[in-house]
Amino acid sequence: MVDLLLGLQWGDEGKGKIVDVLTKDYDIIARFQGGPNAGHTLEFDGIKHVLHTIPSGIFHKNAMNVVGNGVVIDPVIFKRELDNLDKFDLDYTKKLLISRKAHLILPTHRLLDAASETAKGKAKIGSTLKGIGPTYMDKTGRNGLRVGDLEFDTWRTKYRNLANKHEAMIAFYNVDIQYDLKELEDEFCEGVETLKKLTFIDSEEYMFNAQREGKKILAEGAQGSLLDIDFGTYPYVTSSNTTAAGACTGLGVAPNKIGRVLGIFKAYTTRVGSGPFPTELFDKDGETMGRVGNEFGATTGRPRRCGWLDLVALKYAVQVNGVTELMMMKADVLSGFETLKVCTAYKYKGEEIQHLPYNIENDNLSPIYKSLKGWSKDLTKMTKAEELPPALNAYIAFLEEELQVPIKIVSVGPDRLQTIHR
Ligand code: GDP
Ligand code: IMO
Ligand code: MG
């Protein structure tokens, strides 16, 4: 069986931290979608690590880490990630396997991302500019360059043809994008050489054999359900399926082999980049969440927009993914709020609704809140469920009742040890 760990909001829920916490119970950690737009933070022994493409099980001796076919890989960023790991004596070449069918992000994909965003002006997606959209476009357009191509001498010709096409497309956008392609390509080739030192696999075959051998596998999602290409707040989304089904296509795992579906959410909500965000706060409360929660993007450093928990959106994510258990992150950040608000419905075109409408815009929709009592105790030193303050237990009980799924982990700080199991 393959368990899934999925972000249920707009990303940055704390997936990296929880995968790291859970890895001791698994033999294989596998990424199935997204690419270096992700920034997954892990903290232990006083050191903070940020991973973008490498699965969050890499620091554990016991686990193999698989980058699945659904992931898009930028060799330049990948090399940088590996270089960062060099000082930790991990012997990652033995623990990191890359699917041959994963697509490569070319330097020109990144440039195309920038050109597209510039051309959109005010309507820009707020992309991380890592070339994610253009790379998935080439994948579905059947033009992409894949990791497996690097095993054949013809890859350079394929690369050239694709890069030439991209240059024509960049020119089409007619925006001012400055670049030195030669320099970018040297860096790309260097990254490719590093990538080639790792083991390439057919991830579907590997996953199948691992399951037959009874290995325990955890699939690590990137981004979050509300950024899903189909079910997110389109077009302000990423270009992959971040929801449960993405793990089947992104690794080659059959749907009837999916076991537990672990859904992870923050005790409030954040979003980085553009797009609708019904519970967004522009007041002191939002500012407090951002400051206490240190809400800055792990990939781009941009400040994250903050707001109250949106239960309508969370219910939707629980439904779409078939979540079997929940993990609530950053409960510590809410300490000190006298009153907490949770959005339980929307007012949409004058009517009260309890679902996400097709067309969410901040001016046609406003949140309806239920207020709950806050708590003032510092949670960050707590290690047991019995220590949690009554008001937090009431908050949790309310969410469990509404979502009809148990909350099994409450996270009270960024460190591996600041994790309470219930
Ligand atoms: P991911 O993309 O889902 O892996 O999440 P990110 O790493 O982008 O963002 C989560 C941020 O919150 C990181 O800086 C984590 O170190 C931090 N974090 C995770 N869990 C907690 C928690 O329970 N409390 C606090 N205060 N910070 C947390
Ligand atoms: P993790 O895995 C938060 C957002 C971007 C932008 C939109 C499209 O760390 O949770 P893209 O670069 O994919 O074209 O950007 O999606 N976005 C994320 N937001 N966390 C992420 O990943 C994200 N990856 C992409 O900000 O709004
Ligand atoms: Mg992140």
XYZ file of N, CA and C and ligand atoms in Angstrom, residues 11-17 39-43 48 266 292-295 298 304 329-333 411-414 418, ligand 1:
118
model
N -0.759 25.421 -0.317
C 0.662 25.097 -0.171
C 1.236 25.601 1.128
N 2.479 25.199 1.402
C 3.226 25.635 2.589
C 2.552 25.253 3.903
N 1.827 24.161 3.901
C 1.128 23.733 5.114
C 2.098 23.170 6.155
N 3.288 22.755 5.689
C 4.251 22.116 6.602
C 4.503 20.670 6.204
N 4.328 20.393 4.917
C 4.480 19.011 4.415
C 5.888 18.471 4.692
N 6.889 19.317 4.429
C 8.277 18.883 4.624
C 8.515 18.428 6.046
N 8.060 19.223 6.998
C 8.246 18.875 8.409
C 7.604 17.526 8.731
N 8.890 24.450 -1.846
C 9.933 24.712 -0.856
C 9.483 24.033 0.421
N 10.114 22.928 0.753
C 9.701 22.139 1.918
C 10.750 22.277 3.016
N 10.305 22.800 4.154
C 11.237 23.101 5.238
C 11.244 22.006 6.298
N 12.437 21.619 6.714
C 12.623 20.630 7.774
C 13.532 21.272 8.817
N 13.259 20.996 10.063
C 14.120 21.556 11.101
C 14.394 20.511 12.166
N 18.009 24.281 9.911
C 16.844 24.353 9.032
C 17.287 23.982 7.618
N -2.806 24.200 7.830
C -2.441 25.133 8.890
C -3.681 25.457 9.708
N 4.311 36.169 13.533
C 4.555 35.055 14.465
C 4.834 33.768 13.680
N 4.105 33.588 12.592
C 4.274 32.367 11.800
C 5.451 32.443 10.842
N 6.132 33.586 10.819
C 7.264 33.790 9.910
C 6.873 33.411 8.479
N 5.793 34.000 8.022
C 5.196 33.582 6.757
C 5.855 34.253 5.546
N 9.260 29.807 1.139
C 10.532 29.086 1.283
C 11.297 29.040 -0.037
N 3.867 35.782 2.652
C 2.630 35.053 2.373
C 1.440 35.851 2.883
N -1.244 22.094 11.547
C 0.069 22.705 11.735
C -0.044 24.114 12.310
N 1.042 24.548 12.920
C 1.217 25.937 13.350
C 0.161 26.404 14.346
N -0.329 25.457 15.178
C -1.286 25.826 16.221
C -0.662 26.880 17.138
N 0.656 26.789 17.337
C 1.359 27.735 18.223
C 1.207 29.181 17.772
N 1.045 29.386 16.473
C 0.972 30.750 15.936
C -0.313 31.450 16.388
N 0.805 20.245 15.336
C 2.179 20.723 15.304
C 2.261 22.057 16.035
N 3.279 22.181 16.901
C 3.375 23.371 17.752
C 4.699 24.124 17.597
N 5.362 23.890 16.483
C 6.616 24.593 16.211
C 7.290 23.940 15.021
N 8.286 24.623 14.440
C 8.911 24.095 13.219
C 9.794 22.856 13.437
N 8.669 19.242 17.894
C 7.484 20.019 18.311
C 6.233 19.475 17.616
P 5.650 22.965 2.942
O 5.877 23.614 1.627
O 4.258 22.425 3.085
O 6.677 21.931 3.284
O 5.780 24.124 4.033
P 6.914 25.258 4.076
O 8.172 24.661 4.544
O 6.944 26.024 2.812
O 6.292 26.245 5.128
C 6.018 25.873 6.425
C 6.791 26.796 7.371
O 6.287 26.678 8.682
C 8.260 26.411 7.484
O 9.011 27.554 7.727
C 8.273 25.484 8.692
O 9.536 25.454 9.334
C 7.251 26.133 9.563
N 6.490 25.234 10.432
C 6.045 23.977 10.181
N 5.276 23.542 11.204
C 5.220 24.552 12.096
C 4.554 24.726 13.348
O 3.828 23.881 13.838
N 4.721 25.934 13.979
C 5.493 26.922 13.460
N 5.593 28.056 14.149
N 6.136 26.784 12.288
C 5.989 25.623 11.610
